[in-house]
Amino acid sequence: MGKTYLRYEARSVFGVIASQAGNAVFDHTGKLSITPALESVIVWDIKKGTQVARWSDGSNKAEVTCIARSPNGSDYAVGYSDGSIRLFDLSSNTVKVILNGHRGKITALQFDPTGTVLASGARDTDIIFWDVVGEVGLFKLRGHKDEITGIVFVSASASASASASANADSALNASSKGYIVSSSKDTLVKLWDLRARHCVQTLVTHRSEVWSLAVSPDQRLLVTGTSDMELRVWKIDTARLENVPADTSDMTPEEAAKKWEAILDYGTIHRASKDRVVELRFHPTGLYFSCVSADKQVEIFRTRTHAEIKKKMARRQKRNREKRKSKHNDENGIGDGNDGNEHSDAGDSEDEEKTLEITAADELTSYKLFRTSAKPVSLDFSPVETDVATLHRQSSLNILVSLNNNAIHTWLVPIPPPGKTTKQANLPEPSLMNSVEMLGHRSEPRTLALSSDNELIASAANKSLRVWNAHTGSCVRTLECGTAICAAFLPGDQMVVVGTKEGNLELYDIPSASLVETFDGHEGATCWSVDVRPDKKGLVTGGADKCVKFWDFELVRDQQSDASVVGRRRMTLEHVKTLKMSDDVLAVKCSPDSRLLAISLLDTTVKVFYADTLKFFLSLYGHKLPVVSMDISSDSTLLVTGSADKSVKLWGLDFGDCHRSIIAHQEPVTAVKFVWGTHYFFSAGKDKLVQQWDGDNFQRIQKLAGSHGDVWALAVAKHGNFVVASSQDRSIRIWDKTEEPLFLEEERERELEELYDRGLEESLDRDQTTIGNGEGQGEGMEIEESQRAGKATMETLKAGERIMEALDLADEERRKWDEYEQRKRKMPHLNAMPPETNPILVYEKSTPEAHVLRTIERVRAAELEDALLALPFTRVLSLMAYIDIWARRDWNTPLTCRVLFFVLKTYQNQIVATRTMRSRLDSIRKHLRAGVNQQRDQIGYNLAALASLRAEWEANATAEFFDEKDIQKVLDGQLKKRKFTGIKA
């Protein structure tokens, strides 16, 4: 029997406030922030700076890349880097729907005004529309050649847009009339007709990538942002979209394209920043507009009122008239006055028409500009400020800004009261109102240290040192430090020493959260390593000044201003000796028995000295690049070294022989650590992995994945109870040792299965895409703009296998009973025993037909179509027989219709060519039509009953039904309740 180990499982992730891969949004109340945190989403109370909830799916390890809020405010669509989309419910903090269809990271998400349809864009250049209620993909639009950067819905008319949010019947379907505008890094902006599923207009004016776009709430203006200093503004002619002729066959392509030109150039507006646009967003009222730039600037533009535009146009006309008058006077002094007057009058009329044209610069003007402490990632306006009255009552814009340094801020931008201009109001500058930044590092933590009792974790980064509770993940202390490179707890766990890039040793007292003393350790050269000696009497440091320095712990008494007061005793460091080396020292490590000292140098060698006399003992050669981390086993017999050459080597400290060299990582190794009392050790690298190894048989035990960046530091609890790693993504992850046994053979088989499943999933996805989209029928065929939305995953493959197993079981059961009935008819006098029913059917207490239907019902709606695509055609014929039975017995008519329509659409050619299917199709058509009519009558009856109940309620109630806006007005006293008087008989 092989050697067994104990498995490590991920326990918690902390230190992440907002990851820079995704955007942060307000909740519907404007009090909470929905923020991406690597593979999770954190709900923050911005004012208190506390975490309210954490959304995560245990089966998903991909990073969050996009978040969108639905119009109802309770549902949030979250896109991931693997192309999946999950809908979370804010009230229950659970996953409602999982949608798979993209083959690249999600880069854009947008709900339609009703909240029932979700549009998603990804790096794979596709745009997919999802039915949120039905949990299915409607269709896919293809036309862009690069990553999608923005999607917005556009209604055919302004009235339609205004009523869409109140009319549930306006949800997008196959025959609805609606449009979207999409932007991409291919420099194109496209207008799509959702009814025809076709691109009707393409804007090719941009010369570089379109990074963002925004549409005003009244759907009149479209703004696009690129890498230049100008924002392009377009007018959307919704009336033209509504009046486009249905039949353009009698027109030339140029005339037909002219009819569809609904997005017209409106001009450009200048912005203050020189860097590219990060995000554009209109305020819900449409009065303000924001532009986020990559150089820490957020610029707010204001929409001028009609009166302001009129005044500006009048001033412009006045200036033009004065210029023409002065020019006319100069010309009259030279030539004939009469001719000059005639030409001047004609020129005046032409210039007058030009000056009457309003451009984007006349309507949009720069209002306020503020700088953030780091590069902004996203911006969101408070959704509470939906109308002008609320906005003016609050007298400010509430803005949420997510930064790339792991922080979120809310800014307050004052606005002038109604009737006053910006100059008249004399408003203050925008101010930072709230921030959430104390629960994480601003930069990546480069070093970790564990206390002796494994209760505290110290993580140090540039300018910050934080101490965490190892069990709860809460931040205990936050201190300012230098550019930290290494750190260690001192005996007693009350103090932490930090080695900095400046060469200093900084001593911090944790209970008082203060810097006690600073030592000039390596004279301006980087202090690369610090190690506490096993005797707990001092420490050893190594730096870029080619020195290894030895320090002793001393107790000193603080000097007090009052001589009568005795000062507190505290620990300090005293430099005792220095060991000069031939090259920069990268790592130092003392053996647990205090006998040896290992020193790693920049020349790729490791020197071993006797710790007491500092006499040279061994020189270890073999690495091709310098050793950046090393550790010695608890029995002082093995030395493990991790190098930038991606390898890990095990050395014997008796003779200095290399026991084994292992290519441990695909990128440079950054940290290695032994487990106390064993020869097991952990290694971390820039390939985002932490791995456990057996130092005796030189085999990998387990991979600990989960980090989304380079793993920089590693710490292992005393007896390996847990492992802590810090990453470039600013996260600190903990893996706990469980009681679950781990066998190397099973672990290797599981890894091979995962690799095989990924390859099978990709090949199956390609095959299903070909079948579902009707491709592969001829070479050189153009790809259709509209295709089926879906993606094959292991879940859909497993669901397809379950359906096939259910069909096989049901077919076998029906075959047995058919044979039994035939025998009874042929030999009625023979008392034959009935066949044994399948145990699964006995357990479920169901028939074969009901078992197949139940199996299909258990498949998630979003995965059903892809699961059906996994069926071979022989199983499809068998499934058609059960569809006929379900239609006869009126079982789950909606699901029966959905399965039937998808099968007929996918396998139409094969089914038509099969003669035996004709009678079955007639039977299905006959019985299913009756079932659909019954369903329609039932729904109509229920709708009529609900209408009757509403009428009765309105007759007896004291107020009419109000929508949410009216209810808020009632609460605010702005809207009086309409009372009804009842008439008694």
Coordinates of N, CA, C and O in Angstrom, one line a residue, residues 384-487:
V384 N -29.8 56.4 -6.3 CA -30.9 57.1 -5.6 C -31.3 58.4 -6.3 O -32.5 58.8 -6.3
E385 N -30.3 59.1 -6.9 CA -30.5 60.4 -7.5 C -31.1 60.2 -9.0 O -30.5 60.5 -10.0
T386 N -32.3 59.6 -9.0 CA -32.9 59.3 -10.3 C -33.7 60.5 -10.9 O -33.9 60.5 -12.2
D387 N -34.1 61.4 -10.1 CA -34.9 62.5 -10.7 C -34.2 63.9 -10.3 O -33.4 63.9 -9.3
V388 N -34.6 64.9 -10.9 CA -33.9 66.2 -10.7 C -34.2 66.7 -9.3 O -33.4 67.3 -8.7
A389 N -35.5 66.5 -8.8 CA -35.8 67.0 -7.5 C -35.0 66.4 -6.4 O -34.5 67.1 -5.5
T390 N -34.8 65.1 -6.5 CA -34.0 64.4 -5.5 C -32.5 64.9 -5.6 O -31.9 65.2 -4.5
L391 N -32.0 65.1 -6.8 CA -30.7 65.6 -7.0 C -30.5 67.0 -6.4 O -29.5 67.2 -5.7
H392 N -31.4 67.9 -6.6 CA -31.3 69.2 -6.1 C -31.5 69.3 -4.6 O -30.9 70.1 -3.9
R393 N -32.3 68.3 -4.1 CA -32.5 68.3 -2.6 C -31.2 67.9 -1.9 O -30.9 68.3 -0.8
Q394 N -30.5 66.9 -2.5 CA -29.2 66.5 -2.0 C -28.1 67.5 -2.2 O -27.0 67.5 -1.6
S395 N -28.2 68.3 -3.3 CA -27.3 69.4 -3.7 C -25.8 68.8 -3.9 O -24.9 69.6 -3.7
S396 N -25.7 67.6 -4.3 CA -24.4 67.0 -4.6 C -24.5 65.7 -5.3 O -25.6 65.1 -5.3
L397 N -23.4 65.4 -6.0 CA -23.3 64.1 -6.7 C -22.5 63.1 -5.8 O -21.5 63.4 -5.3
N398 N -23.1 62.0 -5.6 CA -22.5 60.9 -4.8 C -21.8 59.9 -5.8 O -22.5 59.3 -6.5
I399 N -20.5 59.8 -5.8 CA -19.8 59.1 -6.8 C -18.9 58.0 -6.1 O -18.2 58.3 -5.1
L400 N -19.0 56.8 -6.6 CA -18.2 55.7 -6.1 C -17.1 55.4 -7.1 O -17.3 55.2 -8.3
V401 N -15.9 55.4 -6.6 CA -14.7 55.2 -7.5 C -13.9 54.0 -6.9 O -13.6 54.0 -5.7
S402 N -13.6 53.0 -7.8 CA -12.8 51.9 -7.4 C -11.4 52.1 -8.0 O -11.3 52.5 -9.1
L403 N -10.4 51.9 -7.1 CA -9.0 52.2 -7.5 C -8.2 50.9 -7.7 O -8.6 49.8 -7.2
N404 N -7.1 51.0 -8.4 CA -6.3 49.8 -8.7 C -5.3 49.5 -7.6 O -4.5 48.6 -7.7
N405 N -5.4 50.2 -6.5 CA -4.5 50.0 -5.3 C -5.3 49.3 -4.2 O -5.0 49.5 -3.0
N406 N -6.4 48.6 -4.5 CA -7.1 47.8 -3.5 C -7.8 48.7 -2.6 O -7.8 48.5 -1.3
A407 N -8.6 49.7 -3.1 CA -9.4 50.6 -2.3 C -10.6 51.1 -3.1 O -10.6 51.1 -4.3
I408 N -11.6 51.5 -2.3 CA -12.8 52.1 -2.9 C -13.0 53.4 -2.2 O -12.9 53.5 -0.9
H409 N -13.4 54.5 -2.9 CA -13.7 55.8 -2.4 C -15.0 56.3 -2.8 O -15.5 55.9 -3.9
T410 N -15.7 57.1 -2.0 CA -16.9 57.8 -2.4 C -16.6 59.3 -2.3 O -16.0 59.8 -1.3
W411 N -16.9 60.0 -3.4 CA -16.6 61.4 -3.5 C -17.9 62.2 -3.5 O -18.9 61.7 -4.0
L412 N -17.9 63.4 -3.0 CA -19.0 64.3 -3.0 C -18.7 65.5 -3.9 O -17.7 66.2 -3.6
V413 N -19.4 65.6 -5.0 CA -19.2 66.7 -5.9 C -20.4 67.7 -5.7 O -21.6 67.3 -6.1
P414 N -20.2 68.9 -5.2 CA -21.4 69.8 -5.0 C -21.9 70.3 -6.4 O -21.1 70.5 -7.3
I415 N -23.2 70.6 -6.4 CA -23.8 71.1 -7.6 C -24.6 72.4 -7.3 O -25.0 72.6 -6.1
P416 N -24.7 73.3 -8.2 CA -25.4 74.5 -7.9 C -26.9 74.3 -7.7 O -27.5 73.4 -8.4
P417 N -27.6 75.1 -6.9 CA -29.0 74.9 -6.8 C -29.7 75.4 -8.0 O -29.2 76.1 -8.9
P418 N -31.0 75.0 -8.2 CA -31.7 75.4 -9.4 C -31.9 76.9 -9.5 O -32.1 77.6 -8.6
G419 N -31.6 77.4 -10.8 CA -31.8 78.8 -11.0 C -30.5 79.6 -10.9 O -30.4 80.8 -11.1
K420 N -29.4 78.9 -10.4 CA -28.1 79.6 -10.2 C -27.1 78.9 -11.1 O -27.1 77.7 -11.2
T421 N -26.1 79.7 -11.5 CA -25.0 79.2 -12.3 C -23.9 78.7 -11.4 O -24.0 79.0 -10.1
T422 N -22.9 78.1 -11.9 CA -21.8 77.6 -11.1 C -21.0 78.8 -10.5 O -20.6 78.7 -9.3
K423 N -20.9 79.9 -11.2 CA -20.2 81.1 -10.6 C -21.0 81.7 -9.5 O -20.4 82.1 -8.5
Q424 N -22.3 81.8 -9.7 CA -23.1 82.4 -8.7 C -23.1 81.6 -7.4 O -23.2 82.2 -6.3
A425 N -23.1 80.3 -7.5 CA -23.2 79.4 -6.3 C -22.0 79.4 -5.5 O -22.0 79.1 -4.3
N426 N -20.8 79.7 -6.1 CA -19.5 79.7 -5.4 C -19.3 78.4 -4.7 O -19.2 78.3 -3.5
L427 N -19.3 77.3 -5.4 CA -19.3 75.9 -4.8 C -17.9 75.5 -4.4 O -16.9 75.9 -5.1
P428 N -17.8 74.7 -3.4 CA -16.4 74.2 -3.0 C -16.0 73.1 -4.0 O -16.8 72.6 -4.8
E429 N -14.8 72.7 -3.8 CA -14.2 71.6 -4.7 C -14.7 70.2 -4.2 O -15.2 70.1 -3.1
P430 N -14.7 69.2 -5.1 CA -15.1 67.9 -4.7 C -14.3 67.4 -3.6 O -13.1 67.7 -3.4
S431 N -14.9 66.6 -2.7 CA -14.2 66.2 -1.5 C -14.4 64.7 -1.3 O -15.4 64.1 -1.7
L432 N -13.4 64.0 -0.7 CA -13.5 62.6 -0.4 C -14.3 62.4 0.8 O -14.0 62.9 1.9
M433 N -15.4 61.7 0.7 CA -16.4 61.5 1.8 C -16.1 60.3 2.6 O -15.9 60.3 3.8
N434 N -16.0 59.1 2.0 CA -15.7 57.8 2.7 C -14.7 57.0 1.9 O -14.6 57.2 0.7
S435 N -14.0 56.1 2.6 CA -13.1 55.3 1.9 C -13.0 53.9 2.7 O -13.2 53.9 3.9
V436 N -12.8 52.9 1.9 CA -12.6 51.5 2.5 C -11.2 51.1 2.0 O -11.0 50.8 0.8
E437 N -10.2 51.2 2.9 CA -8.8 50.9 2.5 C -8.0 50.4 3.6 O -6.8 50.0 3.4
M438 N -8.5 50.3 4.8 CA -7.7 49.8 6.0 C -7.6 48.3 6.1 O -6.8 47.8 6.8
L439 N -8.4 47.6 5.3 CA -8.4 46.1 5.4 C -7.6 45.4 4.4 O -7.9 44.3 4.1
G440 N -6.7 46.2 3.8 CA -5.8 45.5 2.8 C -4.7 46.4 2.4 O -4.7 47.6 2.7
H441 N -3.7 45.8 1.8 CA -2.5 46.6 1.4 C -2.7 47.4 0.1 O -3.5 46.9 -0.7
R442 N -2.0 48.5 0.0 CA -2.1 49.3 -1.2 C -1.3 48.7 -2.3 O -1.5 49.0 -3.5
S443 N -0.3 48.0 -2.0 CA 0.6 47.3 -2.9 C 0.7 45.8 -2.5 O 0.3 45.4 -1.4
E444 N 1.4 45.0 -3.3 CA 1.5 43.6 -3.1 C 2.3 43.3 -1.9 O 3.4 43.8 -1.7
P445 N 1.9 42.5 -0.9 CA 2.7 42.1 0.2 C 3.8 41.2 -0.2 O 3.6 40.1 -0.8
R446 N 5.0 41.6 0.1 CA 6.2 40.9 -0.3 C 6.8 39.9 0.7 O 7.6 39.1 0.4
T447 N 6.3 40.0 2.0 CA 6.8 39.1 3.0 C 5.7 38.7 4.0 O 4.8 39.5 4.2
L448 N 5.9 37.5 4.6 CA 4.9 37.0 5.6 C 5.7 36.5 6.8 O 6.9 36.0 6.6
A449 N 5.1 36.6 8.0 CA 5.8 36.1 9.2 C 4.6 35.6 10.1 O 3.6 36.2 10.2
L450 N 4.9 34.4 10.7 CA 4.0 33.8 11.6 C 4.5 33.9 13.1 O 5.7 33.7 13.3
S451 N 3.6 34.2 14.0 CA 4.0 34.2 15.4 C 4.2 32.7 15.9 O 3.8 31.8 15.2
S452 N 4.9 32.6 17.0 CA 5.3 31.3 17.5 C 4.1 30.4 17.8 O 4.2 29.2 17.8
D453 N 3.0 31.1 18.3 CA 1.8 30.3 18.6 C 0.8 30.2 17.5 O -0.3 29.7 17.6
N454 N 1.2 30.6 16.3 CA 0.4 30.6 15.0 C -0.9 31.3 15.2 O -1.9 31.0 14.4
E455 N -0.9 32.3 16.0 CA -2.2 33.1 16.2 C -2.2 34.4 15.3 O -3.2 34.9 15.0
L456 N -1.0 34.9 15.0 CA -0.9 36.1 14.3 C -0.1 36.0 13.0 O 0.8 35.2 12.9
I457 N -0.5 36.7 12.0 CA 0.2 36.8 10.7 C 0.6 38.2 10.5 O -0.2 39.1 10.5
A458 N 1.9 38.4 10.2 CA 2.4 39.8 9.8 C 2.7 39.8 8.3 O 3.4 38.9 7.8
S459 N 2.1 40.7 7.6 CA 2.3 40.9 6.2 C 2.8 42.3 6.0 O 2.3 43.3 6.5
A460 N 3.9 42.4 5.2 CA 4.5 43.7 5.0 C 4.6 44.0 3.5 O 4.9 43.1 2.7
A461 N 4.3 45.2 3.1 CA 4.4 45.7 1.7 C 5.0 47.1 1.7 O 5.6 47.5 2.7
N462 N 4.9 47.7 0.6 CA 5.5 49.0 0.5 C 4.7 50.0 1.3 O 3.5 50.2 1.1
K463 N 5.4 50.6 2.3 CA 4.8 51.6 3.2 C 3.8 51.1 4.2 O 3.1 51.9 4.9
S464 N 3.6 49.8 4.3 CA 2.5 49.3 5.3 C 2.9 48.0 5.8 O 3.4 47.1 5.1
L465 N 2.6 47.8 7.1 CA 2.8 46.6 7.9 C 1.5 46.3 8.6 O 0.9 47.1 9.3
R466 N 0.9 45.1 8.3 CA -0.4 44.8 8.9 C -0.2 43.4 9.6 O 0.4 42.5 9.2
V467 N -0.9 43.4 10.8 CA -0.9 42.1 11.6 C -2.4 41.6 11.6 O -3.3 42.4 11.8
W468 N -2.5 40.3 11.2 CA -3.8 39.7 11.1 C -4.1 38.6 12.1 O -3.1 37.9 12.5
N469 N -5.3 38.4 12.4 CA -5.7 37.2 13.2 C -5.7 36.0 12.3 O -6.5 36.0 11.3
A470 N -5.0 35.0 12.6 CA -4.8 33.9 11.6 C -6.1 33.1 11.6 O -6.3 32.4 10.6
H471 N -7.0 33.1 12.5 CA -8.2 32.3 12.5 C -9.4 33.1 11.9 O -10.2 32.5 11.2
T472 N -9.5 34.4 12.2 CA -10.7 35.1 11.7 C -10.3 35.9 10.4 O -11.3 36.3 9.7
G473 N -9.1 36.2 10.2 CA -8.7 37.0 9.0 C -8.9 38.5 9.2 O -8.8 39.2 8.3
S474 N -9.2 38.9 10.4 CA -9.4 40.3 10.7 C -8.1 41.0 10.9 O -7.1 40.4 11.5
C475 N -8.0 42.3 10.6 CA -6.8 43.1 10.7 C -6.7 43.6 12.1 O -7.6 44.3 12.6
V476 N -5.6 43.2 12.8 CA -5.4 43.6 14.2 C -4.7 44.9 14.4 O -5.1 45.8 15.2
R477 N -3.7 45.1 13.6 CA -2.9 46.3 13.7 C -2.5 46.7 12.3 O -2.2 45.9 11.4
T478 N -2.4 48.0 12.1 CA -1.9 48.6 10.8 C -0.9 49.7 11.1 O -1.1 50.6 11.9
L479 N 0.3 49.5 10.6 CA 1.4 50.4 10.9 C 2.1 50.9 9.5 O 2.0 50.1 8.6
E480 N 2.7 52.0 9.6 CA 3.4 52.5 8.4 C 4.9 52.1 8.5 O 5.4 52.2 9.6
C481 N 5.4 51.6 7.4 CA 6.8 51.2 7.4 C 7.5 51.6 6.1 O 6.8 52.3 5.3
G482 N 8.7 51.2 5.9 CA 9.4 51.5 4.7 C 9.0 50.5 3.6 O 8.0 49.8 3.7
T483 N 9.8 50.4 2.6 CA 9.6 49.4 1.5 C 10.0 48.1 2.0 O 11.2 47.7 1.9
A484 N 9.1 47.3 2.6 CA 9.5 46.1 3.3 C 9.9 45.0 2.3 O 9.2 44.8 1.2
I485 N 10.9 44.2 2.6 CA 11.4 43.1 1.8 C 11.3 41.8 2.6 O 11.0 40.8 2.1
C486 N 11.6 41.9 3.9 CA 11.6 40.7 4.8 C 11.1 41.1 6.2 O 11.1 42.3 6.5
A487 N 10.6 40.1 6.9 CA 10.0 40.4 8.3 C 10.1 39.1 9.1 O 10.1 38.0 8.6

